[in-house]
Short mmCIF file of C-alpha atoms and ligand atoms in Angstrom, two decimals:
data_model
loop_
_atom_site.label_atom_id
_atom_site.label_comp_id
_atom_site.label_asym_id
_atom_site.label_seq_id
_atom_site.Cartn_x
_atom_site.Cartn_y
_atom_site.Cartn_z
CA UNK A 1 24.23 -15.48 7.11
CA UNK A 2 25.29 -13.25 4.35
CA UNK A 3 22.42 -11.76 2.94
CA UNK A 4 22.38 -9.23 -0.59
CA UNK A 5 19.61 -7.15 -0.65
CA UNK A 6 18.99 -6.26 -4.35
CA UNK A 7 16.93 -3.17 -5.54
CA UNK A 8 17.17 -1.47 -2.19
CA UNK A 9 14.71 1.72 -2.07
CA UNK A 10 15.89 3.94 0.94
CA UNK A 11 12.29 3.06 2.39
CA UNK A 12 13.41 -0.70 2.35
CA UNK A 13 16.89 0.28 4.15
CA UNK A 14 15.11 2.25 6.63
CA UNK A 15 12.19 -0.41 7.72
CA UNK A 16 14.41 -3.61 7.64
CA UNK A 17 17.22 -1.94 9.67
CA UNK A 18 15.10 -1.23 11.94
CA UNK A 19 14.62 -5.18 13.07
CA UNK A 20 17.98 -6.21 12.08
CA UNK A 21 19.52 -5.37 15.56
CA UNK A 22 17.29 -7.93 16.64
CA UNK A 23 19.12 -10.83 14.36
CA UNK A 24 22.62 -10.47 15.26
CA UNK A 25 23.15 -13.37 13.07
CA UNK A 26 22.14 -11.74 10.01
CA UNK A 27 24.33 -9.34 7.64
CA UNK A 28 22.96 -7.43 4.84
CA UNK A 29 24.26 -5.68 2.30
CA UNK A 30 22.11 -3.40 0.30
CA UNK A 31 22.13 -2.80 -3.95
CA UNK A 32 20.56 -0.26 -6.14
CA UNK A 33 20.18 -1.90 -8.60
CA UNK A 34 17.52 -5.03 -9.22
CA UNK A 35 18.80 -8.57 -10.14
CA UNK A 36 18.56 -10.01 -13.20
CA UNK A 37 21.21 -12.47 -15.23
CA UNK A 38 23.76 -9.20 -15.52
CA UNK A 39 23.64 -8.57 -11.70
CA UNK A 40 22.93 -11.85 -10.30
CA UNK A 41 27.11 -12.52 -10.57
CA UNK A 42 27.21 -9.90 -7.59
CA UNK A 43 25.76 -12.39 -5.15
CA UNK A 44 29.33 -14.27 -4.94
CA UNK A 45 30.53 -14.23 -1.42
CA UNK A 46 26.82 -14.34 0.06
CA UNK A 47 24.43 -16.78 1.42
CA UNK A 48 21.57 -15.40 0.51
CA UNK A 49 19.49 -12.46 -1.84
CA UNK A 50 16.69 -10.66 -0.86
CA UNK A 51 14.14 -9.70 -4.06
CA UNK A 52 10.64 -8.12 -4.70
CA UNK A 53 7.76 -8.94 -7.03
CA UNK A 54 9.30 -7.15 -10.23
CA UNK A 55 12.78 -8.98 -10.10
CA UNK A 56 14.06 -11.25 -12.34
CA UNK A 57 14.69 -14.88 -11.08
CA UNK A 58 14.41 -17.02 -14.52
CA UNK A 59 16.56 -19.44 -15.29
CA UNK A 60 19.43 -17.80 -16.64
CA UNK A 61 19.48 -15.65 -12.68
CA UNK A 62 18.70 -19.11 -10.92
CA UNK A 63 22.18 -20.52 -12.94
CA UNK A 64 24.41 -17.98 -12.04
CA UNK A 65 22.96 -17.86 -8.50
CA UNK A 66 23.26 -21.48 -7.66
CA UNK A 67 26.94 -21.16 -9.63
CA UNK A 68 27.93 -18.64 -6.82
CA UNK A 69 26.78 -20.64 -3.96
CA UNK A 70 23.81 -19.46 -3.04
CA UNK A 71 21.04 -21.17 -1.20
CA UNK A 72 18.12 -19.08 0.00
CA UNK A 73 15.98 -16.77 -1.89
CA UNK A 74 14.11 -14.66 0.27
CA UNK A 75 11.04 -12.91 -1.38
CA UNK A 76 10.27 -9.65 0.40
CA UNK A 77 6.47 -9.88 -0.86
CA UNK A 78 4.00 -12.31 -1.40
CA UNK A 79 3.58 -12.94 -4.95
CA UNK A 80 6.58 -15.27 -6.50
CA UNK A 81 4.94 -15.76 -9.92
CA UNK A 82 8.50 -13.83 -11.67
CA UNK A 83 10.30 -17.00 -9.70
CA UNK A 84 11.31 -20.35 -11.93
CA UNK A 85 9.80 -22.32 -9.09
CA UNK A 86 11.21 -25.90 -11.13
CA UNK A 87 14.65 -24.64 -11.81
CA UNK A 88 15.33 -23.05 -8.21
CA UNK A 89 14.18 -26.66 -6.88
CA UNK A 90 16.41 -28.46 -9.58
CA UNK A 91 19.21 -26.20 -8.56
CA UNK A 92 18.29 -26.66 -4.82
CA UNK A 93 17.74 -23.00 -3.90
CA UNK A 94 15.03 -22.48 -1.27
CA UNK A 95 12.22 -19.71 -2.00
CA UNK A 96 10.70 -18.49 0.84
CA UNK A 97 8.08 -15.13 0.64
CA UNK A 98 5.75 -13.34 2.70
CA UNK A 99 2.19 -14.41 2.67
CA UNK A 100 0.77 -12.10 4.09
CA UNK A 101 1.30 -8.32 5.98
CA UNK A 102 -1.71 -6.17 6.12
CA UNK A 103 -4.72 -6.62 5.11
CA UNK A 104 -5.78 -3.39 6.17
CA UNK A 105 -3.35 -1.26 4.44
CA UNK A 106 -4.89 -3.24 0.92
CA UNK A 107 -8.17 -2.56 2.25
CA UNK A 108 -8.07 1.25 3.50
CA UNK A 109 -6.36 1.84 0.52
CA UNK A 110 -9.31 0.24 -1.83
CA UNK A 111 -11.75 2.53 0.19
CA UNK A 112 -9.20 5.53 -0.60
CA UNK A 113 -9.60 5.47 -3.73
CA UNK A 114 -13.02 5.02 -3.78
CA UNK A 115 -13.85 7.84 -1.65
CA UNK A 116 -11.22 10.22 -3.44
CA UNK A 117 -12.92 9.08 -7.30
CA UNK A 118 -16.07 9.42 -5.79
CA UNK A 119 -15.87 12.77 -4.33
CA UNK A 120 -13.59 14.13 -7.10
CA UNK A 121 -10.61 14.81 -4.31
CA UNK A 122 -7.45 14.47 -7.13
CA UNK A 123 -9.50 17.34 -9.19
CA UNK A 124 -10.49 19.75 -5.81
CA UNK A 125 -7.07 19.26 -4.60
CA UNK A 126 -5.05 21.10 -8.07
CA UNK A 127 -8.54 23.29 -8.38
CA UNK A 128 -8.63 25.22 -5.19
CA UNK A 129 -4.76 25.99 -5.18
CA UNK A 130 -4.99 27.86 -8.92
CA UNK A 131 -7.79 29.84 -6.78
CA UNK A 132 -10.98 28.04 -8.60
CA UNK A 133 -13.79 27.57 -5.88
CA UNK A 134 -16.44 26.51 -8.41
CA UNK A 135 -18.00 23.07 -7.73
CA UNK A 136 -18.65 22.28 -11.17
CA UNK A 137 -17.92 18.79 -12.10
CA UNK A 138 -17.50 17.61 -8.74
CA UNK A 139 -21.03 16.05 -7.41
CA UNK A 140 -20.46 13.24 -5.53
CA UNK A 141 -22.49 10.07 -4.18
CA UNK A 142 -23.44 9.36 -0.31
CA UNK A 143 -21.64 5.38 -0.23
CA UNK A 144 -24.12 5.48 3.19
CA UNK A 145 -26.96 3.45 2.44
CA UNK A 146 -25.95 1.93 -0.62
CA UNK A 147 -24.61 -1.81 -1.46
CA UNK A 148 -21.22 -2.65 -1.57
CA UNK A 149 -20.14 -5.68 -3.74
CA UNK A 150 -16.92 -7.38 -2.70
CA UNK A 151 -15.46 -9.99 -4.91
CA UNK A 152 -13.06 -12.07 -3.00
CA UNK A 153 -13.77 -12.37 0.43
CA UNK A 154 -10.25 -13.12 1.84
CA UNK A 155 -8.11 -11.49 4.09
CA UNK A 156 -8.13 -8.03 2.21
CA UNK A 157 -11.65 -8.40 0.38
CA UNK A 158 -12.94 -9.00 4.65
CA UNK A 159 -11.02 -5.91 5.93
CA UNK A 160 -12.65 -4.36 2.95
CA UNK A 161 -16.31 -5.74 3.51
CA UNK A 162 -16.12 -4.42 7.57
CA UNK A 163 -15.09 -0.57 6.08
CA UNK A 164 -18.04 -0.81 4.11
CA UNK A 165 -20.25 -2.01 6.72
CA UNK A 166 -18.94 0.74 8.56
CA UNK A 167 -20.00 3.35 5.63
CA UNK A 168 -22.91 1.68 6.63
CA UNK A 169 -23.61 -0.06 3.19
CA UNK A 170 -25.43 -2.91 2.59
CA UNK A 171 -22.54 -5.47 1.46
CA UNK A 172 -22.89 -8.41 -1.15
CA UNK A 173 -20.05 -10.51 -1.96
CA UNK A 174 -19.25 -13.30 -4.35
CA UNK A 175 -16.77 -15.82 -3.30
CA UNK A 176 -16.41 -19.75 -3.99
CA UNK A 177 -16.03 -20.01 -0.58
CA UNK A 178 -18.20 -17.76 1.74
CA UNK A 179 -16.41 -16.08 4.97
CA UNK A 180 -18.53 -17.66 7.76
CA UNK A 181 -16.93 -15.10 10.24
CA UNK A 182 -18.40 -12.08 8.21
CA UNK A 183 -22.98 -12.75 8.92
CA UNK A 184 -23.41 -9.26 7.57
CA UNK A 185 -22.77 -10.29 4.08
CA UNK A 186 -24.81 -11.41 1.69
CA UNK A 187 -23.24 -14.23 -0.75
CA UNK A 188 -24.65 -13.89 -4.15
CA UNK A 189 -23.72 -15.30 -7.63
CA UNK A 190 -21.24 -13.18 -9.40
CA UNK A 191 -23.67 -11.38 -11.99
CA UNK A 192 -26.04 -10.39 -9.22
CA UNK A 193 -23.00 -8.74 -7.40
CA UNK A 194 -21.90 -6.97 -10.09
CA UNK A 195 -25.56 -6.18 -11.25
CA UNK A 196 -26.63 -4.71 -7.71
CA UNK A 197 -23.36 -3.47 -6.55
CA UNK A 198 -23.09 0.72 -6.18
CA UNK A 199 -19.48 0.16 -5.36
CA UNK A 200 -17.26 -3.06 -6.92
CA UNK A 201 -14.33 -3.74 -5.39
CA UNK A 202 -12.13 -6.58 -6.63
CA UNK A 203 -9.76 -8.39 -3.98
CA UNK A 204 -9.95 -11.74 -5.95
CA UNK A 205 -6.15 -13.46 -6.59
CA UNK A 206 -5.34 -13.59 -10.55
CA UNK A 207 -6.25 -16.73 -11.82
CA UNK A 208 -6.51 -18.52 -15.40
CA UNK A 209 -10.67 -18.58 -15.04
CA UNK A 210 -10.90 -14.58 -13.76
CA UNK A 211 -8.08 -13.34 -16.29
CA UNK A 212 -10.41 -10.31 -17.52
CA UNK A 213 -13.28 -11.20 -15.44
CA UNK A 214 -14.68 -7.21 -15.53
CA UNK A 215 -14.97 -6.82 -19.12
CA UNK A 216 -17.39 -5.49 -21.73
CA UNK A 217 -19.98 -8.34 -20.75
CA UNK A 218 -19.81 -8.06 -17.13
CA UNK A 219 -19.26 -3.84 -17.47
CA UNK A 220 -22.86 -4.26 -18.90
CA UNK A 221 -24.47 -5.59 -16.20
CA UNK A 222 -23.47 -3.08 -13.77
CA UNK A 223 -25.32 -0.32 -12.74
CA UNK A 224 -24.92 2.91 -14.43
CA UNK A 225 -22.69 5.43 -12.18
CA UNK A 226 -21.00 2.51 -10.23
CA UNK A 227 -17.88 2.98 -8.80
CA UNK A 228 -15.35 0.37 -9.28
CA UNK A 229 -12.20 -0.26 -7.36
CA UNK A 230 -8.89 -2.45 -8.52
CA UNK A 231 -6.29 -2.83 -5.60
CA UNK A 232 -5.98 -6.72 -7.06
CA UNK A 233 -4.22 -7.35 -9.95
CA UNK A 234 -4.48 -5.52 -13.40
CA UNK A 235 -5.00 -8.45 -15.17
CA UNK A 236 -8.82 -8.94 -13.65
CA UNK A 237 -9.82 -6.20 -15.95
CA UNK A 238 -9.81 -5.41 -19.55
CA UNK A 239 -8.56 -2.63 -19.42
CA UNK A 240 -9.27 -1.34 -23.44
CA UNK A 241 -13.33 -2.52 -22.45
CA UNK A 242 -13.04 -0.50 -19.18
CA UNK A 243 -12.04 2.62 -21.83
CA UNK A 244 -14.78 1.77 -23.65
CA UNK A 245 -17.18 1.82 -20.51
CA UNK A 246 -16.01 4.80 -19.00
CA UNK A 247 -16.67 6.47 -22.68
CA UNK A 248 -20.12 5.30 -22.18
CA UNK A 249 -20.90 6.92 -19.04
CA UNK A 250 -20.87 3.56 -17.42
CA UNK A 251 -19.24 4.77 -14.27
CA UNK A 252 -19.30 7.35 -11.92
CA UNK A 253 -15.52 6.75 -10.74
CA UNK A 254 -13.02 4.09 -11.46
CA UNK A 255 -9.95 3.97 -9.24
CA UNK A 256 -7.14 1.34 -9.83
CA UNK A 257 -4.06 0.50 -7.73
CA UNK A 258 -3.20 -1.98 -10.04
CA UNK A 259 -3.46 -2.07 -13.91
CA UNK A 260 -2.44 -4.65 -16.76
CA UNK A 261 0.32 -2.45 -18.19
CA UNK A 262 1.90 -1.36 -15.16
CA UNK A 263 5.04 -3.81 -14.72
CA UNK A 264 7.88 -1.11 -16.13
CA UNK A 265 6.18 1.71 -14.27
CA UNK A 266 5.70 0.40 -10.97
CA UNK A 267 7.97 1.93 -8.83
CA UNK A 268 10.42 3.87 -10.75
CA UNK A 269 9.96 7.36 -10.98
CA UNK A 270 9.51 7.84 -15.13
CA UNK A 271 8.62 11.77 -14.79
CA UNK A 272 11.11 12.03 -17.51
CA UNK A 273 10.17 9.40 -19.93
CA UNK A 274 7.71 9.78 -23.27
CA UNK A 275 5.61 6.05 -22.13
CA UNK A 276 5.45 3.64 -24.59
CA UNK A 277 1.67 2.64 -23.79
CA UNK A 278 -1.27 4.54 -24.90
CA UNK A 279 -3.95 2.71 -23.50
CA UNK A 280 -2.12 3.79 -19.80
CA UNK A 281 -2.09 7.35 -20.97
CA UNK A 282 -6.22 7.30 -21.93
CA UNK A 283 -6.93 5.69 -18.70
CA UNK A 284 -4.82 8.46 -16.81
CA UNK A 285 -6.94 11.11 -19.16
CA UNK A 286 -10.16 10.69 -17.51
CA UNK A 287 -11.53 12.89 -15.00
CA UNK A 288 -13.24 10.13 -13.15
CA UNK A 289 -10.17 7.56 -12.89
CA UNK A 290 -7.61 7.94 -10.17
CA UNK A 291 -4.80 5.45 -10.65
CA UNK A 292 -2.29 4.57 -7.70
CA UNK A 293 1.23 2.95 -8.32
CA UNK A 294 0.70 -0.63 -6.56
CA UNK A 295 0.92 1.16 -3.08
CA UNK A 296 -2.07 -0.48 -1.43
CA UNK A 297 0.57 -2.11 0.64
CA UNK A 298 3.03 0.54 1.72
CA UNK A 299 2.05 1.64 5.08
CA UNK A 300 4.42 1.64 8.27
CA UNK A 301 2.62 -1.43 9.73
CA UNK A 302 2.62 -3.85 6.25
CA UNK A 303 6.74 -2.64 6.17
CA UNK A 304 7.52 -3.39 9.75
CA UNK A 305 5.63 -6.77 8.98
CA UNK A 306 7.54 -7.73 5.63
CA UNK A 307 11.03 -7.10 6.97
CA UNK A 308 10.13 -9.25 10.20
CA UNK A 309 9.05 -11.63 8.35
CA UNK A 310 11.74 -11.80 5.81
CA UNK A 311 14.55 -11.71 8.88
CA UNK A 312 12.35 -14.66 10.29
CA UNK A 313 12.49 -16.86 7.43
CA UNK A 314 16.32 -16.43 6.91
CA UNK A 315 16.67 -17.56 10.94
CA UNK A 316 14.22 -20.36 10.31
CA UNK A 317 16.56 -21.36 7.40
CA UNK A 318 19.14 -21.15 9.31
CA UNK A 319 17.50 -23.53 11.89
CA UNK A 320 16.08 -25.65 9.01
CA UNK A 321 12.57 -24.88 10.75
CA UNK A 322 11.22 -23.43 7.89
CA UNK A 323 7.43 -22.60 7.98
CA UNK A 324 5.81 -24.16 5.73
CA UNK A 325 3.32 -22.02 4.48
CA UNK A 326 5.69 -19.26 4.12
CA UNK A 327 7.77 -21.95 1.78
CA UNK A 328 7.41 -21.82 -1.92
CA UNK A 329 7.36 -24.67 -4.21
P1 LIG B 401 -6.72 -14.35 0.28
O1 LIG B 401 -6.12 -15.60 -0.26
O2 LIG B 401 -6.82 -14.17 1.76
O3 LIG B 401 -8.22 -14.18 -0.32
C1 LIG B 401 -8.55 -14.35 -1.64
C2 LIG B 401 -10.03 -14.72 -1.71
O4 LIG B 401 -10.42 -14.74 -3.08
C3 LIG B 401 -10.33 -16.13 -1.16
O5 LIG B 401 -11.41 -16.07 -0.24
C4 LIG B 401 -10.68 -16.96 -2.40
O6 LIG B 401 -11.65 -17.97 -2.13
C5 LIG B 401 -11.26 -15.87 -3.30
N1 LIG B 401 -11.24 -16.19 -4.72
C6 LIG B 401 -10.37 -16.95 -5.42
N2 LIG B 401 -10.71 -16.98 -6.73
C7 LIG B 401 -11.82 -16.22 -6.85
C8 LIG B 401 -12.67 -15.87 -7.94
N3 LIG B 401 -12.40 -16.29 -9.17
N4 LIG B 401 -13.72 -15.06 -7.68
C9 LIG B 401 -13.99 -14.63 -6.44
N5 LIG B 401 -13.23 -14.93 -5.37
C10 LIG B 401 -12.17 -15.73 -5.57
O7 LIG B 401 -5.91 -13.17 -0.41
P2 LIG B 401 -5.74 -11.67 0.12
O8 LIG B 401 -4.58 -11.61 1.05
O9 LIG B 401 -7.05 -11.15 0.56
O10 LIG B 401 -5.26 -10.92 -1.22
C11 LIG B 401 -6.15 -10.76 -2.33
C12 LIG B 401 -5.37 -10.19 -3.49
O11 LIG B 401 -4.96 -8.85 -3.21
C13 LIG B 401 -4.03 -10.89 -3.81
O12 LIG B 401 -4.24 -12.05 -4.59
C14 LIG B 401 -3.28 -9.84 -4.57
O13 LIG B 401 -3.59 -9.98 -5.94
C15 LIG B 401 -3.86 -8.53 -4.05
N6 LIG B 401 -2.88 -7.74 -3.29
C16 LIG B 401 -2.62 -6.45 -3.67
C17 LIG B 401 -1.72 -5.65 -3.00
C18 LIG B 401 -1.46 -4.23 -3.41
O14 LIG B 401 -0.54 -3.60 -2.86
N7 LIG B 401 -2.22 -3.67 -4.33
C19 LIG B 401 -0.99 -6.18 -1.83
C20 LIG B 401 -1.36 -7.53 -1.46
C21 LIG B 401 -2.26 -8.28 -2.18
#
């Protein structure tokens, strides 16, 4: 099989090289560039692309695939909302993703940024080497003995909930449905969670009831000096009532991986670039907000798993023994 690998960072290159000795029948051939209905013609000749969250795959993509043969997308991620799910099955492409990698890297990467907002790490670090020892401005909060509050209690939001334990907080979650594994939680309804919670940390999916579930009504209920943690999806919050709250004093730290305007940013180094959004540049103006580029994920472990995974599904499409929770539809 054929396969063209579009927006290829060299991190990409260097992880799924690494298993391709391992699937002799596989060939790939890596691209800069991202696809989209101008580079989707580039895919004549091959089986199969390889394409992340941020890609293109609408219809106009989908036509010109199918037009030059090909019959396999392989998502090198988990999310596949940027996919026309009805025209690739009209066209009879197969979509098949990664479900999931490593819930751990999402999860020590929540508590990251909790612990760096918390004890002011992104200021200390440009402080001390401009020679300023004060420690002004940089109180922090002991997370031991306080109450975690996890919303979404899932694969991440559990590897999250056992960190905390660890801290040794006292940890309240809201989920629809409660982990039964996880007897050191306490289930409670979403108010009280966010009401009680020292720490919030959101590891919910997106979905059309919790689009801007942490807004100015539920920012009220929370405690002041909170500390509240995005590594889920930007959309979940507000993020122009979040402004507002951190104006008020609401929180002691906020620290987002994820963030509604990020989709042109993620990724792409835009050092150079005046950025069209404002209400990005206020959030990055605040001394108590740390925000990460989507890199929860991006550990050694959660790479070596998505390329595997990825080289698996093109064999099991190969053998038409397709897993079928890997298979999107
Ligand atoms: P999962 O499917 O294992 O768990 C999600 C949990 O959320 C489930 O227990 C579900 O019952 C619960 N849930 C659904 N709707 C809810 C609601 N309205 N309120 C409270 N709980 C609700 O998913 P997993 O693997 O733990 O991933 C969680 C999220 O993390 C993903 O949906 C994705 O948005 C995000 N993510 C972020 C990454 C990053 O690099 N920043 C990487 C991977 C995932």
């Amino acid at each position: 099989m054929r396969i063209l690998f579009y927006d290829a960072k060299q991190y990409d290159v260097d992880s799924f090289e690494k298993e391709r000795p391992n699937y002799p029948d596989l060939e790939i051939e890596y691209l800069d560039t991202d696809i989209s209905p101008k580079t989707a013609a580039l895919a004549d000749g091959y089986d199969a692309i390889c394409a992340f969250v941020s890609s293109d795959l609408g219809e106009k993509t989908l036509d010109i695939l199918a037009d030059k043969g090909i019959k396999l997308i392989l998502m090198r991620c988990a999310g596949f909302n940027n996919v026309d799910l009805k025209k690739a099955e009209e066209l009879g492409i197969t979509v098949l993703r990664v479900p999931g990698y490593s819930p751990e890297a999402v999860a020590e990467h929540a508590m990251t940024l909790a612990m760096s907002v918390n004890r002011r790490i992104h200021k200390e670090y440009i402080k001390v080497r401009e020679n300023n020892f004060s420690l002004v401005g940089l109180m922090g909060l002991n997370f031991h003995g306080r109450t975690a509050g996890i919303i979404g209690t899932g694969k991440i939001g559990a590897a999250m909930a056992k960190i905390c334990h660890g801290f040794g907080m006292k940890v309240i979650a809201y989920d629809k449905y409660p982990n039964k594994n996880l007897d050191f939680i306490e289930y409670k309804e979403l108010g009280d969670v966010l009401s009680e919670a020292d720490l919030i940390s959101l590891h919910c999916p997106l979905t059309d009831e919790n689009y801007h579930m942490i807004n100015a009504h539920t920012i009220a209920k929370m405690k002041d000096d909170v500390v509240l943690v995005n590594t889920s999806r930007g959309e979940l919050v507000d993020t122009n009532d979040l402004i507002q709250g951190i104006r008020n004093h609401k929180f002691h730290g906020v620290g987002l991986d994820v963030y509604e305007e990020e989709r042109d940013n993620v990724f792409e180094n835009r050092s150079a670039d005046i950025l069209e959004s404002s209400v990005t540049a206020r959030l990055l103006s605040f001394p108590n907000v740390i925000v990460t580029s989507h890199q929860a994920f991006f550990t050694e472990e959660a790479m070596a798993a998505i390329s595997k995974t990825t080289l698996d599904n093109a064999v099991d499409f190969i053998n038409n023994e397709i897993k079928e929770m890997n298979l999107v539809k």
